[in-house]
Amino acid sequence: MKYQVVLQHSEEDCGAACLATVSKHYGRVFALNRTREAVGTGYRGTTLLGLSRGAEALGFNTRIAKATSEFIDSLDQAPLPAIIHWKGYHWVILYGKKGKNFVIADPAIGVRYLTYSELMEGWSNGVILLLIPDETRFYQQAEDKIAGFGRYVARVWPYRLLIIQAIAINFAIGLLSLTSPFMMQLLTDDVLVRGDTQLLTTVAIGVMIMNLIKSVIGLVQSHLIGHFGQRLQFGLILEYGRKLLHLPLSYFEGRRSGEVVSRIADVDDINQLVNQIVLGLPSEFFVALVSLGFMLFYSWQLSIACILAFVIVTIVNLFFFPALRRKTRKHIVLGTENQGFLVETFRGVQVLKTTSASPQAWQEYQRNYGRLANLSWGMMKLELYSSTITGVLSHLTTITLLWVGSYFVINHTLSIGQLLAFNGMSGNFLGFLSSVIGLADEFIAAQIVIQRLTEVIDATPEDENDFKKPWAKILGNADIICNQLNFHHSGRIDLLQDFSLTIPGGKVVALIGKSGCGKSTLAKLIAGLYSVQSGNIQYSFYNQQDLSLECLRQQVVLVPQEAHFWSRSIIDNFNFSYPNISFEEIVRACQITGAHEFISQLPDKYQTVLGEYGANLSGGQKQRLAIARAIVTDPPILILDESTGALDPVSEAEVLERLLSHRQSKTTIMISHRPKVIQRADWIVLLEQGRLKIQGTPEELRQIKGEHLDFIDEFIPSNNGFNSSLVVHN
């Protein structure tokens, strides 16, 4: 029996890889990216609930169980393969028992054979997910075509004219290199042996001319290859960037930023390999083939010896490839994780310093890069052993050819010139072997890199049919109607269940509730940043799914609590989001939020360059600026998700007074825990654990007893028996 295994791309992919493995076992090929989306893999991995839901979505019937000793004794009666929880942090496939050993497929390593004690040591909690393919649902699932290296080679077709020119030049250089052995034969047999000085002059001039021509052609070749490589790399980077910007918010929330960014550097590896395969390999193969033909002409015995050496060197290198592939995969994954750790560290440097976490960060830094260094050294040793053995065999081959060839010369089967020419031809032939072996090493790394890039390029975009959808003007007094919404974050329990709510248009609406009750999630659903699993959201009579994302994002604007700014001037930050706005509109928006006051005190005013993430602004200043950016186009629906929380109460009251006065007859949704903010609302909605608890005007809700009163009215704690004294300083 052949045990299937789909290897993970990164540590958190183990659950998705396990599901892809089980699917492959039952005859369905699903891309890892598809299973990852199905199970809801995040940067912390995959939950058991996510695995079960994802498997159900792909057509399996699932059951979560707890394995006992009786279950293990009767494994042959269980529906295997199944997914088991390994060492408390990993998912692997249990295939069953073979002989005295148990067979598991580890997505991080491959197929492993374990003893009973080893199995129980790793599977200590006994958690198992049993999967049985539904005869109808599973086999109706469309299979994925796993795109490999061929998709990137196919990208060279638009540059076919350039490629033909480069390959033709490569062939010309190859043919010129073939003349060197003949020149050596001519120089030895006809010049040195006969002492023909006139022919010597002719040969010397001919060699100089050929080398000059070869150098000129080589210059043209380098120019063409460089031009081709630059255009190919540029196209790949643009495609990656375009796909990345069209991915949903949930994609980025489930991954480290360093992991996403690091994949741009992977383009270089693919680009270099495509260059070598498309441009270099055909000409080298042609030269090797022609050289082999001449070698057979000179001496079939020596040619067979050369081919035998070719086979031996190939077998030796194939022996090292599996270990090198495993280490290369680990090296790329670990390098990505280290880069993600550095990005997180730099972004959280303030917390790092205020919590005295620098020693712990330094220890983790040392540990991570120590592992990476050890892995790099392991790869270097494998490559060193491989290259050393290959070099020794190549030298032995050359010595053997000269040794045996010398006997042929002594026996007058070959001339000295023919032997030297054969040696040169064998160099071309074995040189092709070295190129192929080097290419194989690069191909191992490129395969892993391609899988990582493909994960982004083939990921499901926010809306595949967005370009077909229309633009519609949403009115400021349009009611927002949420009808039977169901939503859960990937791999988690349902957050909204059959949720229905009508938010009155043209009003100031406050969403209140305890932390984690679903307020921010509902806001992101209304803004189109999340997609509901089922249900519908309407803006008056427009369905959210009928509108293009651009239409939605420009008219339903969400201001998060943590405002983000680019490292450029204040005015450029506005123009980056809204290129067509005027400077007057920017100033007017800043005056409403009070940002104009502190901007006017800056040395460069609106041309002041902000630090990374707006680091040179206070929290309150960033929030003023973020609200100003949101209202500069006067959107009909504005959502403030605790967007004034960093302001002091006086400043917050002033900003809200001007803002809400400016936005009369338009919908403003505020998420806040501050009574002073909530009291400004015309309509209040209380959520509790993803459900609508109560709604109404502030006056109506004050007449009803309940927890909502803690949000609406100020709570003044007692002095616990202490006498209070008020001191006023003049």
XYZ file of C-alpha atoms in Angstrom:
730
model
C 0.000 0.000 0.000
C 1.280 3.431 -0.912
C 0.834 5.928 1.902
C -0.059 9.395 0.655
C 1.397 12.474 2.320
C 1.054 16.175 1.524
C 3.844 18.180 3.116
C 3.118 21.437 4.916
C 4.442 24.807 3.709
C 4.821 26.207 7.212
C 4.318 25.002 10.777
C 0.725 26.219 11.014
C -0.270 24.315 7.839
C -0.157 20.851 9.442
C -3.937 20.541 9.861
C -4.659 21.680 6.306
C -1.967 19.321 4.969
C -3.523 16.412 6.884
C -6.935 17.066 5.357
C -5.363 17.294 1.881
C -3.597 13.976 2.573
C -6.799 12.162 3.565
C -8.584 13.600 0.514
C -5.757 12.389 -1.722
C -5.989 8.927 -0.146
C -9.646 8.743 -1.195
C -8.881 9.920 -4.729
C -9.469 13.664 -4.621
C -6.644 16.171 -5.070
C -7.207 19.425 -3.194
C -4.661 22.226 -3.164
C -3.230 23.012 0.242
C -4.480 26.561 -0.157
C -8.038 25.261 -0.554
C -7.899 23.043 2.528
C -6.265 25.856 4.477
C -9.186 28.154 3.686
C -11.666 25.384 4.478
C -10.262 24.640 7.948
C -9.524 28.289 8.750
C -5.796 28.041 9.392
C -4.449 31.074 11.223
C -1.013 32.042 12.415
C -1.590 29.782 15.441
C -2.532 26.799 13.313
C -5.831 24.940 13.026
C -8.340 24.011 15.712
C -10.132 20.675 15.972
C -13.422 22.465 15.310
C -11.919 24.077 12.212
C -10.685 20.702 10.944
C -14.109 19.151 11.442
C -15.915 22.028 9.715
C -13.414 22.107 6.862
C -13.704 18.366 6.292
C -17.508 18.630 6.265
C -17.272 21.453 3.712
C -15.121 19.249 1.462
C -17.608 16.382 1.554
C -16.565 14.251 4.534
C -18.704 12.970 7.357
C -16.714 13.542 10.525
C -16.736 12.441 14.136
C -14.514 13.662 16.960
C -13.518 10.894 19.350
C -11.194 10.049 22.210
C -9.102 6.972 21.541
C -8.819 4.266 24.179
C -6.607 1.190 24.422
C -9.516 -0.900 23.083
C -9.740 1.411 20.053
C -6.021 1.007 19.329
C -6.273 -2.784 19.653
C -9.041 -2.807 17.022
C -7.590 -0.278 14.570
C -8.339 -2.558 11.620
C -12.058 -1.930 12.225
C -11.751 1.877 12.403
C -12.281 4.187 9.404
C -8.655 5.040 8.661
C -6.784 7.167 7.753
C -7.761 9.591 10.496
C -6.291 12.808 11.846
C -4.792 12.669 15.348
C -3.467 15.360 17.680
C 0.276 14.926 18.090
C 2.245 16.096 21.129
C -0.391 18.710 21.912
C 0.576 21.122 19.113
C 0.659 19.207 15.822
C -1.668 17.236 13.528
C -0.645 13.996 11.793
C -2.353 11.184 9.873
C -2.797 7.747 11.427
C -2.914 5.119 8.667
C -3.047 2.055 10.890
C -0.782 -0.831 11.738
C 1.771 -2.566 9.545
C 3.371 -5.556 11.187
C 4.367 -4.550 14.680
C 4.640 -0.846 13.852
C 2.080 1.922 13.460
C 2.131 4.038 10.307
C 1.661 7.796 10.517
C 2.095 10.479 7.866
C 3.655 13.567 9.399
C 3.164 16.630 7.126
C 6.410 18.074 8.499
C 8.558 15.012 7.720
C 6.768 12.316 5.724
C 5.759 8.725 6.418
C 6.995 7.323 9.733
C 6.825 3.874 11.344
C 6.437 3.951 15.128
C 6.347 1.428 17.921
C 3.387 1.293 20.302
C 5.268 3.232 22.988
C 6.357 5.920 20.490
C 2.779 6.275 19.250
C 1.351 6.638 22.744
C 4.076 9.090 23.742
C 3.182 11.426 20.885
C -0.578 10.773 20.973
C -0.955 11.249 24.697
C -4.339 13.030 24.659
C -5.977 10.462 22.359
C -7.847 13.106 20.306
C -8.801 11.753 16.877
C -10.902 13.060 14.002
C -12.516 10.239 12.036
C -13.351 11.048 8.426
C -15.519 9.092 6.017
C -16.079 10.506 2.508
C -19.727 11.036 1.665
C -20.496 9.065 -1.474
C -22.311 12.035 -3.005
C -20.847 15.225 -1.567
C -17.167 14.235 -1.545
C -16.932 12.925 -5.083
C -18.860 15.895 -6.443
C -16.081 18.198 -5.250
C -14.078 19.652 -8.113
C -10.425 18.660 -7.981
C -7.680 21.251 -8.005
C -5.017 21.281 -10.648
C -1.834 21.625 -8.639
C 0.178 24.184 -10.558
C 3.893 23.638 -10.346
C 6.975 25.033 -11.959
C 5.396 24.743 -15.423
C 3.090 27.708 -14.796
C 6.127 29.957 -14.358
C 7.958 28.543 -17.374
C 4.783 29.263 -19.382
C 5.162 32.947 -18.493
C 8.129 33.194 -20.881
C 5.899 32.758 -23.958
C 5.271 36.519 -24.422
C 9.058 36.944 -24.667
C 9.515 34.175 -27.239
C 11.312 36.406 -29.777
C 13.810 37.470 -27.139
C 14.236 33.855 -26.060
C 14.835 32.649 -29.621
C 17.562 35.251 -30.030
C 19.193 34.293 -26.721
C 19.028 30.557 -27.460
C 20.462 31.109 -30.955
C 23.373 33.006 -29.416
C 23.821 30.235 -26.850
C 24.011 27.696 -29.669
C 26.569 29.857 -31.457
C 28.709 30.075 -28.310
C 28.339 26.318 -27.844
C 29.469 25.619 -31.386
C 32.444 27.927 -30.935
C 33.375 26.086 -27.750
C 33.294 22.832 -29.747
C 36.059 24.149 -32.001
C 38.556 24.286 -29.128
C 39.089 20.486 -28.965
C 39.560 20.372 -32.744
C 42.053 23.200 -32.529
C 43.892 21.244 -29.830
C 43.979 18.181 -32.091
C 45.182 20.239 -35.033
C 47.826 21.968 -32.933
C 49.143 18.674 -31.564
C 49.024 16.368 -34.599
C 49.685 18.782 -37.452
C 51.722 21.568 -35.871
C 53.828 20.174 -33.031
C 54.428 16.701 -34.459
C 55.204 17.925 -37.989
C 56.786 21.212 -36.933
C 54.636 23.280 -39.330
C 55.259 26.894 -38.221
C 53.078 28.376 -40.952
C 50.104 26.340 -39.787
C 50.943 27.349 -36.197
C 50.512 31.021 -37.123
C 47.213 30.286 -38.851
C 45.907 28.301 -35.879
C 46.971 30.986 -33.386
C 45.279 33.750 -35.386
C 42.176 31.576 -35.787
C 41.981 30.926 -32.035
C 42.317 34.659 -31.262
C 39.597 35.559 -33.774
C 37.248 32.898 -32.390
C 37.810 34.062 -28.818
C 37.138 37.647 -29.869
C 33.925 36.626 -31.631
C 32.948 34.514 -28.622
C 33.486 37.461 -26.260
C 31.374 39.811 -28.408
C 28.587 37.255 -28.715
C 28.825 36.601 -24.957
C 28.314 40.314 -24.284
C 25.174 40.333 -26.430
C 24.026 37.135 -24.709
C 24.472 38.619 -21.231
C 22.506 41.709 -22.273
C 19.609 39.627 -23.626
C 19.520 37.318 -20.597
C 19.630 40.264 -18.187
C 16.827 42.033 -20.062
C 14.705 38.883 -20.150
C 15.287 38.181 -16.452
C 14.394 41.726 -15.437
C 11.119 41.686 -17.376
C 10.182 38.252 -16.062
C 10.927 39.227 -12.470
C 8.986 42.478 -12.806
C 5.952 40.596 -14.130
C 6.050 38.060 -11.288
C 6.325 40.740 -8.615
C 3.431 42.691 -10.142
C 1.236 39.587 -10.257
C 2.070 38.756 -6.643
C 1.339 42.316 -5.508
C -1.926 42.488 -7.452
C -3.149 39.192 -6.000
C -2.061 40.201 -2.512
C -4.042 43.449 -2.554
C -7.208 41.625 -3.632
C -7.146 39.116 -0.778
C -9.682 39.469 2.057
C -8.873 40.949 5.453
C -9.148 37.512 7.075
C -6.165 36.309 5.013
C -3.869 38.886 6.602
C -5.340 38.410 10.076
C -4.410 34.735 9.897
C -0.775 35.272 8.910
C 2.281 37.070 10.150
C 3.146 40.151 8.125
C 6.771 39.021 7.864
C 5.648 35.740 6.300
C 3.685 37.523 3.574
C 6.444 40.031 2.815
C 9.206 37.403 2.697
C 7.620 35.709 -0.301
C 8.406 38.660 -2.542
C 12.091 37.759 -2.180
C 11.234 34.242 -3.392
C 10.641 35.636 -6.876
C 14.423 35.935 -7.362
C 14.903 32.181 -6.905
C 12.198 31.335 -9.435
C 13.473 33.924 -11.882
C 17.023 32.566 -11.789
C 15.856 28.991 -12.329
C 13.569 29.924 -15.238
C 16.487 31.748 -16.843
C 18.704 28.694 -16.636
C 16.066 26.224 -17.825
C 14.771 28.310 -20.716
C 18.011 29.866 -21.935
C 20.977 27.852 -20.686
C 19.846 24.227 -20.600
C 18.857 23.749 -24.289
C 22.195 24.967 -25.635
C 24.193 23.006 -23.040
C 22.224 19.877 -23.901
C 22.909 20.454 -27.605
C 26.640 20.891 -26.987
C 26.726 17.770 -24.778
C 24.882 15.741 -27.423
C 27.205 16.865 -30.231
C 30.214 16.246 -27.993
C 28.970 12.721 -27.251
C 28.628 12.079 -30.986
C 32.245 13.089 -31.623
C 33.376 11.094 -28.583
C 31.746 7.961 -30.016
C 33.451 8.712 -33.329
C 36.858 8.918 -31.663
C 36.474 5.931 -29.291
C 33.333 4.096 -28.301
C 35.169 2.384 -25.436
C 36.172 5.669 -23.799
C 32.671 7.040 -24.472
C 31.042 4.146 -22.605
C 33.418 4.737 -19.691
C 32.421 8.407 -19.700
C 28.699 7.555 -19.773
C 29.221 5.078 -16.924
C 30.877 7.832 -14.867
C 27.910 10.077 -15.755
C 25.492 7.480 -14.339
C 27.530 6.934 -11.146
C 27.772 10.671 -10.408
C 24.021 11.041 -10.990
C 23.183 8.178 -8.598
C 25.459 9.635 -5.915
C 23.740 13.020 -6.139
C 20.270 11.465 -6.135
C 21.211 9.850 -2.827
C 21.605 13.307 -1.232
C 18.461 14.888 -2.712
C 15.787 13.668 -0.197
C 17.725 14.930 2.830
C 18.566 18.168 1.045
C 14.904 18.693 0.135
C 13.782 18.257 3.756
C 16.429 20.611 5.099
C 15.744 23.201 2.390
C 12.032 23.184 3.211
C 12.747 23.617 6.922
C 15.281 26.359 6.188
C 12.824 28.404 4.113
C 10.001 27.975 6.641
C 12.226 28.822 9.605
C 13.694 31.840 7.806
C 10.180 33.135 7.172
C 9.198 32.667 10.814
C 12.321 34.506 11.964
C 11.528 37.405 9.670
C 7.992 37.487 11.059
C 9.397 37.570 14.603
C 11.643 40.522 13.709
C 8.748 42.470 12.164
C 6.611 41.837 15.264
C 9.493 42.895 17.510
C 10.076 46.154 15.661
C 6.367 46.983 15.617
C 6.019 46.221 19.321
C 9.271 47.768 20.488
C 7.454 50.117 22.889
C 5.742 47.211 24.644
C 9.050 45.358 24.591
C 10.728 48.143 26.523
C 7.874 49.011 28.883
C 7.411 45.384 29.965
C 11.146 44.680 30.356
C 10.835 41.913 27.775
C 14.125 42.692 26.011
C 16.024 39.770 27.645
C 13.305 37.324 26.613
C 13.256 38.753 23.083
C 17.035 38.417 22.905
C 16.835 34.793 24.041
C 14.200 33.996 21.435
C 16.248 35.839 18.803
C 19.309 33.737 19.685
C 17.286 30.528 19.757
C 15.591 31.181 16.402
C 18.730 32.182 14.557
C 20.701 29.433 16.277
C 18.279 26.898 14.807
C 18.564 28.597 11.432
C 22.375 28.568 11.603
C 22.427 24.872 12.521
C 20.070 24.106 9.666
C 22.199 26.144 7.246
C 25.292 24.275 8.399
C 23.491 20.963 7.854
C 22.624 22.004 4.294
C 26.176 23.187 3.686
C 27.558 19.842 4.878
C 25.241 17.924 2.546
C 26.223 20.128 -0.384
C 29.887 19.845 0.637
C 29.771 16.043 0.764
C 27.899 15.911 -2.529
C 30.243 18.304 -4.336
C 33.354 16.611 -2.888
C 32.267 13.146 -4.002
C 31.237 14.522 -7.391
C 34.581 16.297 -7.738
C 36.559 13.184 -6.801
C 34.594 11.064 -9.274
C 35.050 13.688 -12.000
C 38.812 13.807 -11.424
C 39.028 10.018 -11.348
C 37.054 9.919 -14.594
C 39.433 12.387 -16.250
C 42.502 10.504 -15.011
C 41.021 7.169 -16.102
C 40.206 8.530 -19.556
C 43.755 9.852 -19.986
C 45.186 6.626 -18.581
C 43.213 4.300 -20.859
C 43.486 6.757 -23.739
C 47.258 6.744 -23.433
C 47.242 2.979 -24.051
C 45.204 3.633 -27.183
C 47.792 6.217 -28.278
C 50.646 3.795 -27.622
C 48.789 1.132 -29.606
C 48.180 3.702 -32.390
C 44.399 3.413 -31.991
C 44.260 7.163 -31.259
C 46.616 10.010 -31.958
C 47.767 12.356 -29.204
C 45.647 15.140 -30.698
C 42.576 12.920 -30.851
C 43.035 11.969 -27.194
C 43.269 15.621 -26.174
C 40.249 16.444 -28.351
C 38.306 13.582 -26.738
C 39.263 14.892 -23.310
C 37.922 18.335 -24.250
C 34.694 16.823 -25.581
C 34.261 14.784 -22.397
C 34.664 18.028 -20.455
C 31.679 19.465 -22.359
C 29.677 16.294 -21.713
C 30.460 16.088 -17.989
C 30.054 19.874 -17.708
C 26.452 19.434 -18.802
C 26.072 16.886 -15.997
C 27.416 19.398 -13.462
C 24.960 22.015 -14.744
C 22.039 19.595 -14.416
C 23.064 18.642 -10.871
C 23.398 22.308 -9.898
C 20.035 22.947 -11.503
C 18.506 20.108 -9.495
C 19.749 21.691 -6.260
C 18.155 24.987 -7.243
C 15.011 23.206 -8.384
C 14.550 21.724 -4.898
C 14.521 25.211 -3.378
C 12.402 26.576 -6.232
C 9.741 23.892 -5.713
C 9.236 24.999 -2.126
C 9.314 28.664 -3.104
C 6.749 28.044 -5.846
C 4.414 26.359 -3.365
C 4.654 29.407 -1.106
C 4.017 31.852 -3.947
C 1.191 29.736 -5.333
C -0.527 29.879 -1.948
C -0.904 33.634 -2.432
C -1.555 33.684 -6.181
C -4.212 30.942 -5.988
C -5.845 32.196 -2.782
C -9.514 33.117 -3.059
C -9.863 36.885 -3.586
C -12.414 39.031 -1.791
C -14.822 38.845 -4.706
C -13.937 37.077 -7.959
C -16.820 38.750 -9.807
C -16.270 42.225 -8.402
C -15.433 43.697 -11.818
C -18.930 42.748 -13.034
C -20.760 44.491 -10.209
C -22.263 47.974 -10.521
C -21.786 51.220 -8.657
C -24.775 52.663 -6.812
C -25.214 55.801 -4.745
C -26.085 54.926 -1.149
C -28.222 57.612 0.452
C -27.311 59.070 3.819
C -30.724 58.164 5.249
C -30.635 54.560 3.974
C -31.541 51.970 6.604
C -28.955 49.230 7.134
C -30.833 45.934 7.253
C -29.103 42.820 8.584
C -31.214 39.756 7.870
C -30.494 36.327 9.380
C -26.709 36.775 9.494
C -24.505 33.836 10.435
C -20.800 34.372 10.891
C -17.844 32.761 12.604
C -14.142 33.337 12.408
C -12.376 30.416 10.782
C -11.898 27.560 13.190
C -13.972 29.153 15.960
C -17.494 28.861 17.300
C -20.331 30.869 15.744
C -20.192 34.535 16.693
C -23.430 35.684 15.033
C -26.318 33.228 14.764
C -29.458 34.115 12.791
C -28.720 37.738 13.640
C -31.235 40.313 12.402
C -31.115 44.065 12.977
C -32.296 47.233 11.273
C -30.121 50.291 11.864
C -32.136 53.453 11.144
C -30.611 55.602 8.424
C -29.592 59.220 8.901
C -29.186 58.729 12.655
C -26.377 58.461 15.180
C -26.390 54.837 16.323
C -24.386 53.436 19.241
C -23.382 49.763 19.310
C -22.764 48.741 22.911
C -21.994 45.534 24.739
C -19.265 43.722 26.601
C -15.928 43.075 24.959
C -16.080 40.145 22.553
C -19.842 40.329 22.036
C -19.482 40.939 18.273
C -19.633 44.735 17.913
C -16.464 45.136 15.844
C -17.274 42.028 13.833
C -20.703 43.419 12.952
C -19.075 46.723 11.964
C -16.648 44.917 9.636
C -19.501 42.934 8.122
C -21.433 46.142 7.421
C -18.290 47.680 5.895
C -17.756 44.619 3.694
C -14.423 43.685 5.280
C -15.774 40.269 6.313
C -18.128 38.041 4.337
C -21.065 36.395 6.077
C -21.451 32.615 5.921
C -25.166 33.132 5.285
C -27.721 35.924 5.418
C -27.892 39.312 3.754
C -27.006 42.939 4.453
C -28.910 45.713 2.681
C -28.400 49.452 2.441
C -31.978 50.558 1.858
C -32.889 48.379 -1.159
C -29.306 47.613 -2.309
C -27.946 44.177 -1.397
C -24.339 44.253 -0.238
C -23.386 41.375 -2.537
C -24.729 43.251 -5.564
C -22.401 46.221 -5.083
C -18.770 46.408 -6.134
C -16.182 46.570 -3.369
C -14.996 49.984 -4.543
C -18.558 51.295 -4.347
C -18.939 49.864 -0.859
C -15.588 50.982 0.546
C -15.970 54.573 -0.609
C -19.452 54.965 0.863
C -19.267 52.802 3.996
C -16.129 53.956 5.805
C -14.815 52.278 8.949
C -12.351 54.042 11.277
C -10.588 51.479 13.511
C -9.280 52.224 16.965
C -5.681 51.711 15.841
C -5.210 54.176 12.997
C -2.597 53.417 10.347
C -0.584 55.980 8.423
C 2.083 55.669 5.764
C 5.535 57.141 6.152
C 4.884 60.185 3.983
C 3.486 63.681 4.412
C 0.073 64.345 5.965
C -1.360 65.607 2.706
C 0.052 62.586 0.853
C -1.662 60.273 3.338
C -4.990 61.843 2.364
C -4.212 61.776 -1.362
C -3.045 58.167 -1.154
C -6.553 57.093 -0.137
C -8.477 59.688 -2.144
C -6.432 60.981 -5.116
C -9.129 63.355 -6.389
C -9.778 65.413 -3.256
C -8.712 69.047 -3.060
C -6.548 70.672 -0.414
C -9.555 72.722 0.717
C -11.489 69.514 1.459
C -8.560 68.148 3.469
C -8.316 71.299 5.586
C -12.072 71.393 6.150
C -12.099 67.783 7.367
C -9.155 68.465 9.687
C -10.918 71.525 11.116
C -13.962 69.415 11.980
C -11.885 66.861 13.913
C -9.554 69.409 15.497
C -6.522 68.021 13.636
C -5.944 71.375 11.933
C -4.901 72.926 15.252
C -1.931 70.632 15.923
C -1.005 70.433 12.225
C -0.690 74.226 12.136
C 1.833 74.039 14.986
C 4.079 71.580 13.128
C 7.140 73.083 11.373
C 6.119 71.808 7.921
C 2.350 71.982 8.503
C 0.525 69.646 6.088
C 3.828 68.705 4.439
C 5.096 67.137 7.681
C 6.317 63.609 7.007
C 4.824 61.121 9.447
C 6.962 58.410 10.996
C 6.294 54.743 10.365
C 2.696 53.989 11.426
C 2.447 57.668 12.461
C 5.018 57.148 15.221
C 5.688 60.886 15.664
C 2.030 61.599 16.568
C 0.241 61.004 19.853
C -2.633 58.537 20.035
C -5.214 61.332 20.118
C -3.611 63.144 17.174
C -3.637 59.970 15.097
C -7.309 59.426 15.860
C -8.221 63.009 14.911
C -6.315 62.591 11.651
C -7.877 59.187 10.948
C -11.413 60.540 11.394
C -10.573 63.520 9.173
C -9.352 61.158 6.459
C -12.565 59.149 6.758
C -14.932 62.132 6.413
C -13.017 64.020 3.719
C -15.332 62.539 1.051
C -18.415 62.924 3.279
C -19.492 59.240 3.101
C -23.165 58.406 3.716
C -22.241 55.759 6.318
C -19.447 56.277 8.849
C -18.464 53.685 11.462
C -16.314 54.745 14.420
C -14.929 51.667 16.191
C -13.748 53.249 19.464
C -12.057 55.800 17.228
C -12.032 58.536 19.877
C -10.840 56.395 22.786
C -7.402 58.036 22.915
C -8.857 61.545 23.289
C -9.430 63.177 26.645
C -13.132 63.666 27.551
C -13.113 67.407 26.760
C -11.458 66.990 23.357
C -13.643 63.996 22.583
C -16.791 66.002 23.312
C -15.599 68.862 21.077
C -14.730 66.530 18.198
C -18.024 64.650 18.402
C -19.999 67.891 18.641
C -18.500 69.212 15.398
C -18.500 65.827 13.678
C -22.122 64.919 14.393
C -23.266 68.433 13.552
C -21.468 68.122 10.210
C -22.998 64.689 9.547
C -26.646 65.538 10.118
C -28.975 63.405 7.950
C -26.185 60.833 7.434
C -25.681 57.538 9.260
C -22.979 57.463 11.930
C -22.384 54.245 13.876
C -20.327 54.554 17.055
C -18.829 51.674 19.020
C -17.831 52.846 22.464
C -17.848 52.002 26.150
C -17.982 55.639 27.290
C -21.392 56.836 28.521
C -20.709 60.412 27.339
C -20.267 59.109 23.789
C -23.204 56.722 23.933
C -25.509 59.460 25.243
C -25.046 61.373 21.980
C -26.716 58.568 20.025
C -30.232 58.779 18.627
C -30.516 55.008 18.722
C -28.743 52.430 20.907
C -28.211 48.747 20.099
C -27.039 46.332 22.824
C -25.353 43.093 21.744
C -24.767 40.109 23.999
C -22.742 37.090 22.859
C -23.483 37.743 19.211
C -27.197 38.304 19.689
C -29.386 41.400 19.739
C -30.349 41.957 23.378
C -32.223 45.277 23.263
C -32.454 48.439 21.167
C -34.167 51.803 21.336
C -33.660 55.493 22.028
C -31.694 56.526 25.149
C -34.907 57.773 26.751
C -36.720 54.485 26.098
C -33.855 52.349 27.390
C -33.572 54.373 30.590
C -37.096 53.257 31.435
C -36.053 49.599 31.296
C -33.901 47.962 33.936
C -30.907 45.970 32.777
C -27.162 45.884 32.164
C -27.515 48.423 29.368
C -27.905 51.154 31.971
C -24.250 50.622 32.974
C -23.253 51.705 29.453
C -25.619 54.652 29.176
C -25.243 56.321 32.566
C -22.072 57.336 34.388
C -21.119 55.002 37.213
C -19.665 56.790 40.245
C -18.147 54.350 42.754
C -18.612 54.881 46.479
C -15.703 56.089 48.612
C -15.740 52.864 50.672
C -16.167 54.765 53.936
C -13.369 57.255 53.338
C -14.119 60.929 53.789
C -13.596 62.728 50.500
C -12.193 66.211 50.325
C -12.166 68.391 47.253
C -9.165 70.615 46.742
C -9.341 73.326 44.110
C -6.111 74.928 42.970
C -6.383 78.474 41.672
